[in-house]
Tab-separated table of C-alpha atoms in Angstrom:
chain	number	residue	atom	x	y	z
A	161	UNK	CA	0.000	0.000	0.000
A	162	UNK	CA	2.867	2.297	-0.860
A	163	UNK	CA	0.500	4.592	-2.774
A	164	UNK	CA	-1.196	5.581	0.481
A	165	UNK	CA	-4.217	4.409	2.418
A	166	UNK	CA	-6.104	7.571	1.522
A	167	UNK	CA	-6.068	6.754	-2.196
A	168	UNK	CA	-7.074	3.146	-1.485
A	169	UNK	CA	-10.069	4.342	0.526
A	170	UNK	CA	-11.127	6.709	-2.267
A	171	UNK	CA	-10.739	3.951	-4.870
A	172	UNK	CA	-12.884	1.488	-2.909
A	173	UNK	CA	-15.518	4.151	-2.250
A	174	UNK	CA	-15.743	5.032	-5.957
A	175	UNK	CA	-15.998	1.388	-7.010
A	176	UNK	CA	-18.697	0.607	-4.455
A	177	UNK	CA	-20.620	3.793	-5.322
A	178	UNK	CA	-20.495	2.938	-9.015
A	179	UNK	CA	-21.977	-0.490	-8.348
A	180	UNK	CA	-18.760	-2.302	-9.298
A	181	UNK	CA	-18.946	-4.288	-6.082
A	182	UNK	CA	-17.810	-7.593	-7.564
A	183	UNK	CA	-14.664	-6.033	-9.031
A	184	UNK	CA	-13.912	-4.275	-5.742
A	185	UNK	CA	-14.412	-7.523	-3.878
A	186	UNK	CA	-12.111	-9.421	-6.234
A	187	UNK	CA	-9.373	-6.827	-5.929
A	188	UNK	CA	-9.484	-5.990	-2.235
A	189	UNK	CA	-11.191	-8.909	-0.513
A	190	UNK	CA	-9.855	-11.936	-2.422
A	191	UNK	CA	-7.734	-13.146	0.486
A	192	UNK	CA	-10.375	-12.503	3.179
A	193	UNK	CA	-10.302	-16.119	4.389
A	194	UNK	CA	-6.536	-15.933	4.969
A	195	UNK	CA	-6.591	-12.617	6.813
A	196	UNK	CA	-6.280	-12.265	10.571
A	197	UNK	CA	-9.135	-10.527	12.355
A	198	UNK	CA	-9.012	-8.327	15.430
A	199	UNK	CA	-11.317	-8.829	18.420
A	200	UNK	CA	-13.436	-5.948	17.039
A	201	UNK	CA	-13.880	-7.338	13.508
A	202	UNK	CA	-17.623	-8.083	13.846
A	203	UNK	CA	-18.132	-4.703	15.543
A	204	UNK	CA	-16.480	-2.934	12.590
A	205	UNK	CA	-18.680	-4.772	10.077
A	206	UNK	CA	-21.836	-4.100	12.123
A	207	UNK	CA	-20.964	-0.387	12.153
A	208	UNK	CA	-20.477	-0.164	8.386
A	209	UNK	CA	-16.716	-0.602	8.287
A	210	UNK	CA	-15.310	-1.141	4.782
A	211	UNK	CA	-12.816	-3.936	5.454
A	212	UNK	CA	-9.613	-4.223	3.415
A	213	UNK	CA	-6.460	-6.367	3.623
A	214	UNK	CA	-3.667	-4.533	5.454
A	215	UNK	CA	-0.422	-6.174	6.609
A	216	UNK	CA	-2.121	-9.587	6.733
A	217	UNK	CA	-5.163	-8.328	8.650
A	218	UNK	CA	-8.705	-7.412	7.676
A	219	UNK	CA	-8.961	-3.782	8.792
A	220	UNK	CA	-11.509	-0.964	8.343
A	221	UNK	CA	-10.337	1.638	5.820
A	222	UNK	CA	-13.386	3.796	6.598
A	223	UNK	CA	-16.961	3.621	7.920
A	224	UNK	CA	-20.183	5.234	6.683
A	225	UNK	CA	-18.753	8.759	6.745
A	226	UNK	CA	-16.117	9.912	4.270
A	227	UNK	CA	-12.385	9.952	5.007
A	228	UNK	CA	-12.606	13.757	4.788
A	229	UNK	CA	-15.363	13.951	7.433
A	230	UNK	CA	-13.615	11.410	9.688
A	231	UNK	CA	-10.396	13.438	9.587
A	232	UNK	CA	-12.171	16.665	10.507
A	233	UNK	CA	-14.168	14.988	13.291
A	234	UNK	CA	-10.972	13.669	14.880
A	235	UNK	CA	-9.586	17.201	15.100
A	236	UNK	CA	-12.890	18.736	16.254
A	237	UNK	CA	-14.124	15.974	18.595
A	238	UNK	CA	-12.316	12.659	18.539
A	239	UNK	CA	-11.709	9.294	16.909
A	240	UNK	CA	-11.445	5.713	18.106
A	241	UNK	CA	-9.147	3.515	16.028
A	242	UNK	CA	-8.658	-0.241	16.282
A	243	UNK	CA	-4.885	-0.674	15.856
A	244	UNK	CA	-4.742	-4.229	17.196
A	245	UNK	CA	-2.855	-5.305	14.074
A	246	UNK	CA	0.200	-3.603	15.567
A	247	UNK	CA	2.507	-5.735	17.704
A	248	UNK	CA	3.043	-4.951	21.384
A	249	UNK	CA	5.807	-6.710	23.279
A	250	UNK	CA	7.655	-6.555	26.583
A	251	UNK	CA	11.348	-7.054	27.251
A	252	UNK	CA	12.128	-8.084	30.827
A	253	UNK	CA	15.280	-8.764	32.814
A	254	UNK	CA	18.021	-6.728	34.462
A	255	UNK	CA	19.825	-6.344	31.112
A	256	UNK	CA	16.772	-5.406	29.008
A	257	UNK	CA	17.903	-1.764	28.700
A	258	UNK	CA	21.487	-2.454	27.523
A	259	UNK	CA	20.109	-5.132	25.178
A	260	UNK	CA	17.620	-2.773	23.533
A	261	UNK	CA	20.245	-0.036	23.269
A	262	UNK	CA	22.216	-2.292	20.911
A	263	UNK	CA	19.279	-2.183	18.475
A	264	UNK	CA	17.825	1.355	18.715
A	265	UNK	CA	19.086	4.951	18.647
A	266	UNK	CA	17.319	6.099	21.845
A	267	UNK	CA	19.018	6.733	25.182
A	268	UNK	CA	16.785	4.167	26.900
A	269	UNK	CA	18.819	4.271	30.109
A	270	UNK	CA	18.064	7.998	30.517
A	271	UNK	CA	14.298	7.517	30.324
A	272	UNK	CA	12.565	7.877	33.684
A	273	UNK	CA	10.349	4.902	34.629
A	274	UNK	CA	6.892	5.418	33.134
A	275	UNK	CA	8.134	7.507	30.195
A	276	UNK	CA	8.813	6.687	26.576
A	277	UNK	CA	9.981	7.959	23.216
A	278	UNK	CA	9.802	7.379	19.494
A	279	UNK	CA	12.873	5.483	18.330
A	280	UNK	CA	14.244	3.666	15.285
A	281	UNK	CA	15.581	0.125	14.933
A	282	UNK	CA	18.622	0.417	12.668
A	283	UNK	CA	20.548	-2.034	10.488
A	284	UNK	CA	24.313	-2.378	10.045
A	285	UNK	CA	24.359	0.471	7.506
A	286	UNK	CA	22.328	2.844	9.674
A	287	UNK	CA	19.100	2.373	7.708
A	288	UNK	CA	15.720	2.082	9.410
A	289	UNK	CA	14.368	-1.441	10.010
A	290	UNK	CA	11.309	0.086	11.708
A	291	UNK	CA	10.227	2.955	13.932
A	292	UNK	CA	8.697	2.177	17.309
A	293	UNK	CA	7.352	3.837	20.434
A	294	UNK	CA	9.252	2.407	23.407
A	295	UNK	CA	8.415	2.862	27.082
A	296	UNK	CA	10.574	2.162	30.109
A	297	UNK	CA	8.002	0.691	32.502
A	298	UNK	CA	10.736	0.002	35.088
A	299	UNK	CA	14.518	-0.373	34.856
A	300	UNK	CA	13.918	-4.079	34.143
A	301	UNK	CA	10.840	-3.870	31.884
A	302	UNK	CA	10.512	-2.207	28.463
A	303	UNK	CA	7.192	-2.099	26.598
A	304	UNK	CA	7.239	-1.358	22.876
A	305	UNK	CA	4.929	-1.406	19.869
A	306	UNK	CA	6.137	-2.205	16.350
A	307	UNK	CA	4.385	-1.785	13.015
A	308	UNK	CA	2.133	-4.569	11.724
A	309	UNK	CA	3.815	-4.690	8.337
A	310	UNK	CA	7.224	-5.060	9.995
A	311	UNK	CA	6.198	-7.562	12.671
A	312	UNK	CA	7.852	-10.676	11.220
A	313	UNK	CA	11.158	-9.038	10.335
A	314	UNK	CA	11.268	-7.038	13.599
A	315	UNK	CA	10.642	-10.092	15.777
A	316	UNK	CA	13.205	-12.155	13.835
A	317	UNK	CA	15.735	-9.323	14.198
A	318	UNK	CA	15.146	-8.958	17.942
A	319	UNK	CA	15.192	-12.727	18.496
A	320	UNK	CA	18.453	-13.208	16.592
A	321	UNK	CA	20.231	-10.564	18.654
A	322	UNK	CA	18.614	-11.756	21.885
A	323	UNK	CA	20.008	-15.273	21.381
A	324	UNK	CA	23.579	-14.032	21.018
A	325	UNK	CA	23.113	-11.562	23.898
A	326	UNK	CA	21.835	-14.304	26.212
A	327	UNK	CA	24.589	-16.679	25.087
A	328	UNK	CA	27.067	-14.145	26.511
A	329	UNK	CA	25.252	-14.169	29.861
A	330	UNK	CA	22.811	-11.304	29.314
A	331	UNK	CA	19.587	-11.381	31.367
A	332	UNK	CA	16.708	-10.559	29.007
A	333	UNK	CA	13.512	-12.321	27.929
A	334	UNK	CA	10.453	-11.249	25.972
A	335	UNK	CA	6.716	-11.670	25.784
A	336	UNK	CA	4.653	-10.840	22.684
A	337	UNK	CA	1.273	-9.475	23.765
A	338	UNK	CA	-0.931	-11.392	21.323
A	339	UNK	CA	-3.463	-11.773	24.151
A	340	UNK	CA	-4.103	-8.007	24.113
A	341	UNK	CA	-5.810	-5.597	21.702
A	342	UNK	CA	-4.712	-2.025	21.021
A	343	UNK	CA	-7.103	0.929	20.713
A	344	UNK	CA	-6.084	4.490	19.849
A	345	UNK	CA	-8.305	7.231	21.242
A	346	UNK	CA	-7.418	10.594	19.684
A	347	UNK	CA	-8.724	14.160	19.653
A	348	UNK	CA	-9.792	16.925	22.053
A	349	UNK	CA	-12.472	14.771	23.725
A	350	UNK	CA	-10.114	11.799	24.297
A	351	UNK	CA	-9.083	12.756	27.836
A	352	UNK	CA	-12.482	13.935	29.178
A	353	UNK	CA	-14.221	10.840	27.801
A	354	UNK	CA	-11.598	8.364	29.027
A	355	UNK	CA	-11.638	10.040	32.445
A	356	UNK	CA	-15.200	8.710	32.908
A	357	UNK	CA	-13.826	5.159	32.716
A	358	UNK	CA	-10.900	5.331	35.165
A	359	UNK	CA	-10.244	6.599	38.689
A	360	UNK	CA	-6.670	7.647	37.787
A	361	UNK	CA	-6.286	11.435	37.315
A	362	UNK	CA	-5.432	11.696	33.600
A	363	UNK	CA	-4.548	15.396	33.940
A	364	UNK	CA	-1.304	14.195	35.601
A	365	UNK	CA	-0.392	11.908	32.684
A	366	UNK	CA	1.541	13.835	30.040
A	367	UNK	CA	2.533	13.167	26.439
A	368	UNK	CA	4.866	10.160	26.202
A	369	UNK	CA	4.004	8.848	29.682
A	370	UNK	CA	2.787	5.344	30.517
A	371	UNK	CA	0.694	3.776	33.283
A	372	UNK	CA	-0.729	0.351	34.101
A	373	UNK	CA	-4.228	1.085	35.405
A	374	UNK	CA	-7.837	-0.033	35.571
A	375	UNK	CA	-9.994	1.248	32.699
A	376	UNK	CA	-13.633	0.158	32.484
A	377	UNK	CA	-12.910	-2.731	34.858
A	378	UNK	CA	-9.870	-4.266	33.116
A	379	UNK	CA	-6.128	-3.828	33.579
A	380	UNK	CA	-4.781	-1.737	30.704
A	381	UNK	CA	-1.438	-0.351	29.544
A	382	UNK	CA	-2.100	3.340	28.849
A	383	UNK	CA	0.303	5.545	26.891
A	384	UNK	CA	-0.438	9.214	26.194
A	385	UNK	CA	0.606	9.209	22.564
A	386	UNK	CA	-0.811	8.725	19.093
A	387	UNK	CA	-0.380	9.107	15.352
A	388	UNK	CA	-2.612	12.077	14.552
A	389	UNK	CA	-0.925	15.145	16.069
A	390	UNK	CA	-3.837	15.431	18.511
A	391	UNK	CA	-3.823	14.746	22.237
A	392	UNK	CA	-4.788	11.153	22.893
A	393	UNK	CA	-3.991	7.681	24.149
A	394	UNK	CA	-3.058	4.213	23.003
A	395	UNK	CA	-4.775	1.639	25.201
A	396	UNK	CA	-3.556	-1.957	25.386
A	397	UNK	CA	-6.492	-3.955	26.733
A	398	UNK	CA	-7.032	-7.724	27.231
A	399	UNK	CA	-8.727	-8.848	24.003
A	400	UNK	CA	-11.733	-10.285	25.834
A	401	UNK	CA	-12.439	-6.762	27.197
A	402	UNK	CA	-11.729	-4.798	24.001
A	403	UNK	CA	-15.300	-4.710	22.692
A	404	UNK	CA	-16.778	-3.537	26.001
A	405	UNK	CA	-14.135	-0.806	26.239
A	406	UNK	CA	-14.753	0.395	22.675
A	407	UNK	CA	-18.519	0.533	23.289
A	408	UNK	CA	-18.045	2.366	26.602
A	409	UNK	CA	-15.812	5.033	24.997
A	410	UNK	CA	-18.283	5.659	22.180
A	411	UNK	CA	-21.221	5.756	24.615
A	412	UNK	CA	-19.536	8.180	27.029
A	413	UNK	CA	-18.754	10.549	24.135
A	414	UNK	CA	-22.471	10.785	23.293
A	415	UNK	CA	-21.764	10.156	19.624
A	416	UNK	CA	-19.052	12.791	19.220
A	417	UNK	CA	-16.152	10.335	19.132
A	418	UNK	CA	-16.535	8.113	16.071
A	419	UNK	CA	-15.058	4.832	14.953
A	420	UNK	CA	-12.412	5.835	12.415
A	421	UNK	CA	-10.558	3.790	9.815
A	422	UNK	CA	-7.062	3.576	8.399
A	423	UNK	CA	-7.851	6.052	5.592
A	424	UNK	CA	-8.396	8.988	7.950
A	425	UNK	CA	-5.511	7.760	10.119
A	426	UNK	CA	-3.257	8.202	7.085
A	427	UNK	CA	-4.452	11.745	6.305
A	428	UNK	CA	-4.189	12.716	9.998
A	429	UNK	CA	-0.608	11.470	10.336
A	430	UNK	CA	0.362	13.190	7.068
A	431	UNK	CA	-1.078	16.506	8.290
A	432	UNK	CA	0.962	15.986	11.487
A	433	UNK	CA	4.132	15.423	9.406
A	434	UNK	CA	4.627	11.896	10.785
A	435	UNK	CA	6.416	9.136	8.868
A	436	UNK	CA	4.693	6.011	7.578
A	437	UNK	CA	7.183	3.138	7.509
A	438	UNK	CA	7.358	1.655	4.013
A	439	UNK	CA	6.625	5.070	2.469
A	440	UNK	CA	8.635	7.747	4.257
A	441	UNK	CA	11.170	5.504	5.962
A	442	UNK	CA	12.802	2.325	4.678
A	443	UNK	CA	15.859	0.123	5.077
A	444	UNK	CA	18.021	2.507	3.012
A	445	UNK	CA	16.920	5.706	4.829
A	446	UNK	CA	18.753	6.752	7.999
A	447	UNK	CA	17.125	8.549	10.952
A	448	UNK	CA	19.185	11.666	10.081
A	449	UNK	CA	17.830	11.765	6.531
A	450	UNK	CA	14.301	11.172	7.862
A	451	UNK	CA	14.534	14.237	10.127
A	452	UNK	CA	14.655	12.184	13.335
A	453	UNK	CA	18.039	13.409	14.595
A	454	UNK	CA	16.261	14.581	17.762
A	455	UNK	CA	15.512	10.919	18.627
A	456	UNK	CA	19.224	10.074	18.954
A	457	UNK	CA	20.101	10.545	22.612
A	458	UNK	CA	23.045	12.819	23.472
A	459	UNK	CA	24.937	9.942	25.089
A	460	UNK	CA	24.294	7.753	22.050
A	461	UNK	CA	25.779	10.434	19.785
A	462	UNK	CA	28.933	10.384	21.877
A	463	UNK	CA	29.192	6.628	22.474
A	464	UNK	CA	27.387	4.982	19.554
A	465	UNK	CA	26.959	1.304	20.407
A	466	UNK	CA	23.916	0.660	18.181
A	467	UNK	CA	23.803	-1.016	14.777
A	468	UNK	CA	25.044	1.274	12.004
A	469	UNK	CA	26.298	3.866	14.486
A	470	UNK	CA	29.420	4.639	12.442
A	471	UNK	CA	27.308	5.610	9.405
A	472	UNK	CA	24.830	7.647	11.435
A	473	UNK	CA	27.456	9.469	13.510
A	474	UNK	CA	29.355	10.327	10.312
A	475	UNK	CA	26.155	11.788	8.854
A	476	UNK	CA	25.646	13.775	12.049
A	477	UNK	CA	29.100	15.279	11.590
A	478	UNK	CA	29.051	15.850	7.828
A	479	UNK	CA	25.321	16.270	7.185
A	480	UNK	CA	23.123	13.963	5.096
A	481	UNK	CA	22.989	14.106	1.286
A	482	UNK	CA	19.170	13.965	1.253
A	483	UNK	CA	16.528	15.236	3.676
A	484	UNK	CA	12.842	14.644	4.332
A	485	UNK	CA	10.795	17.798	3.793
A	486	UNK	CA	7.184	18.900	3.418
A	487	UNK	CA	5.520	20.502	0.381
A	488	UNK	CA	2.471	22.459	-0.632
A	489	UNK	CA	1.573	22.071	-4.301
A	490	UNK	CA	-0.923	23.015	-6.993
A	491	UNK	CA	-2.691	20.706	-9.435
A	492	UNK	CA	-3.623	17.109	-8.569
A	493	UNK	CA	-2.498	15.841	-5.126
A	494	UNK	CA	1.072	14.429	-5.245
A	495	UNK	CA	1.433	10.686	-4.747
A	496	UNK	CA	4.160	8.356	-3.574
A	497	UNK	CA	7.001	8.222	-6.154
A	498	UNK	CA	6.033	11.505	-7.873
A	499	UNK	CA	9.270	13.044	-9.173
A	500	UNK	CA	10.473	16.324	-7.653
A	501	UNK	CA	12.458	18.743	-9.861
A	502	UNK	CA	14.130	22.082	-9.267
A	503	UNK	CA	13.019	25.127	-11.263
A	504	UNK	CA	15.501	24.179	-13.996
A	505	UNK	CA	13.887	20.778	-14.526
A	506	UNK	CA	16.617	18.758	-12.791
A	507	UNK	CA	15.605	15.750	-10.681
A	508	UNK	CA	16.197	16.492	-6.999
A	509	UNK	CA	14.124	13.804	-5.281
A	510	UNK	CA	10.727	12.129	-4.985
A	511	UNK	CA	7.506	12.301	-3.009
A	512	UNK	CA	6.970	9.539	-0.437
A	513	UNK	CA	3.479	10.489	0.867
A	514	UNK	CA	0.934	12.959	-0.412
A	515	UNK	CA	-2.734	13.818	-0.603
A	516	UNK	CA	-5.368	16.496	-0.158
A	517	UNK	CA	-5.466	17.866	3.380
A	518	UNK	CA	-9.051	17.807	4.733
A	519	UNK	CA	-8.123	20.415	7.358
A	520	UNK	CA	-6.119	22.835	5.204
A	521	UNK	CA	-8.185	22.270	2.035
A	522	UNK	CA	-5.058	22.046	-0.122
A	523	UNK	CA	-2.448	19.564	-1.312
A	524	UNK	CA	0.259	18.467	1.100
A	525	UNK	CA	3.105	16.003	0.662
A	526	UNK	CA	6.393	14.892	2.097
A	527	UNK	CA	9.420	13.454	0.367
A	528	UNK	CA	13.181	13.541	0.046
A	529	UNK	CA	15.259	16.173	-1.748
A	530	UNK	CA	18.981	16.851	-2.082
A	531	UNK	CA	20.485	18.760	0.834
A	532	UNK	CA	20.740	22.456	0.077
A	533	UNK	CA	17.339	22.401	-1.604
A	534	UNK	CA	15.529	21.498	1.617
A	535	UNK	CA	14.977	24.953	3.065
A	536	UNK	CA	11.404	26.235	3.553
A	537	UNK	CA	10.369	28.495	0.673
A	538	UNK	CA	12.384	26.627	-1.985
A	539	UNK	CA	10.314	26.415	-5.171
A	540	UNK	CA	10.038	23.027	-6.869
A	541	UNK	CA	8.132	21.218	-9.610
A	542	UNK	CA	6.228	18.024	-8.772
A	543	UNK	CA	5.628	15.769	-11.767
A	544	UNK	CA	2.203	14.087	-11.824
A	545	UNK	CA	1.164	12.042	-14.857
A	546	UNK	CA	3.871	13.690	-16.944
A	547	UNK	CA	2.883	17.251	-16.083
A	548	UNK	CA	4.914	19.653	-13.901
A	549	UNK	CA	2.978	21.281	-11.039
A	550	UNK	CA	4.140	24.177	-8.907
A	551	UNK	CA	5.292	23.286	-5.390
A	552	UNK	CA	7.101	24.855	-2.472
A	553	UNK	CA	9.078	23.326	0.399
A	554	UNK	CA	7.398	23.991	3.736
A	555	UNK	CA	8.004	23.198	7.376
A	556	UNK	CA	6.150	20.373	9.101
A	557	UNK	CA	3.816	19.641	10.801
A	558	UNK	CA	1.312	21.060	8.324
A	559	UNK	CA	-1.356	21.200	11.053
A	560	UNK	CA	-0.110	22.306	14.518
A	561	UNK	CA	0.192	19.453	17.021
A	562	UNK	CA	-1.759	19.526	20.296
A	563	UNK	CA	0.181	17.113	22.493
A	564	UNK	CA	-0.614	17.377	26.211
A	565	UNK	CA	2.587	18.591	27.847
A	566	UNK	CA	3.333	20.149	31.235
């Protein structure tokens, strides 16, 4: 789905609206029997969810409202996403922090218990294997979530390094939380609605912080984070309690928080300037090139000690040759792989994500250009279907973020 979930949602909607339901079914639903289903699958279908294959799962791309309306409602009220296709896991043992630090760029040791950060798993050449939100629950327990599409390779990568680490006497073990579901509650009503379902004072839980607490009668892992740029939470809940929790959240919001699919999730994260692994970050892209230099801890910059550190630290010193930037553009919305040219018609890079912004009512995109041409205000041409369209480099996020910080 490198072309973007937004386009896929629009394509399915058009096909279904035009009565071409058999063709849509053949194209998007052919492997339905082989797909994994979340604990909320029947709930999605009952609520009008248009189910599509995504990373081996049957997931809702949208519901009865349009992707445009869903995006706007998340920013005005709130959205509830089922993201149970993502993989949560725990690392435990007295050496879990030094073990993880061999694989990621974050200064995990410096995190206070109950806090977390975005980080990147790197390969030997400094490229990104995956991005992940990691949380230090205690000094001997790390909780992390990896992308659904990267699950198999991430787990194989972690397991391979864990075996050699343990063979040298390291104390670390892991548990993959397949017994839990993951819900993302996002938007301005997220905190007031969730507060109805827990006794814990959520006003004291800030962006990036983590708690184990009772929500709606079940023990949940709660992280104040998300993928929309809005305030919100990711809630890991025992799968047998996921449906009751989803219903309770929707009920307490009195209809203002809506079930929202992957299509709106994609437009929301693009407006927030956030990377989608497989589009905006890949094995050959380093965290420096992706604009994630801030995620490399100060101690890690001095000491290295993670895979590909020599390449990344050299880039830190010399500067990268390409950089991820944002764009506004005219004409049709840019798509993944659209060529980017300078004003003289020379190729300077390509778009990795793009679409029409429901909130800004104009085209937005992100992509990679040669260093030196990455400054805000630089005029470019974006080639779509053979035609050059005016574009300009702009700072991200496109829509201001509203994270809850002290």
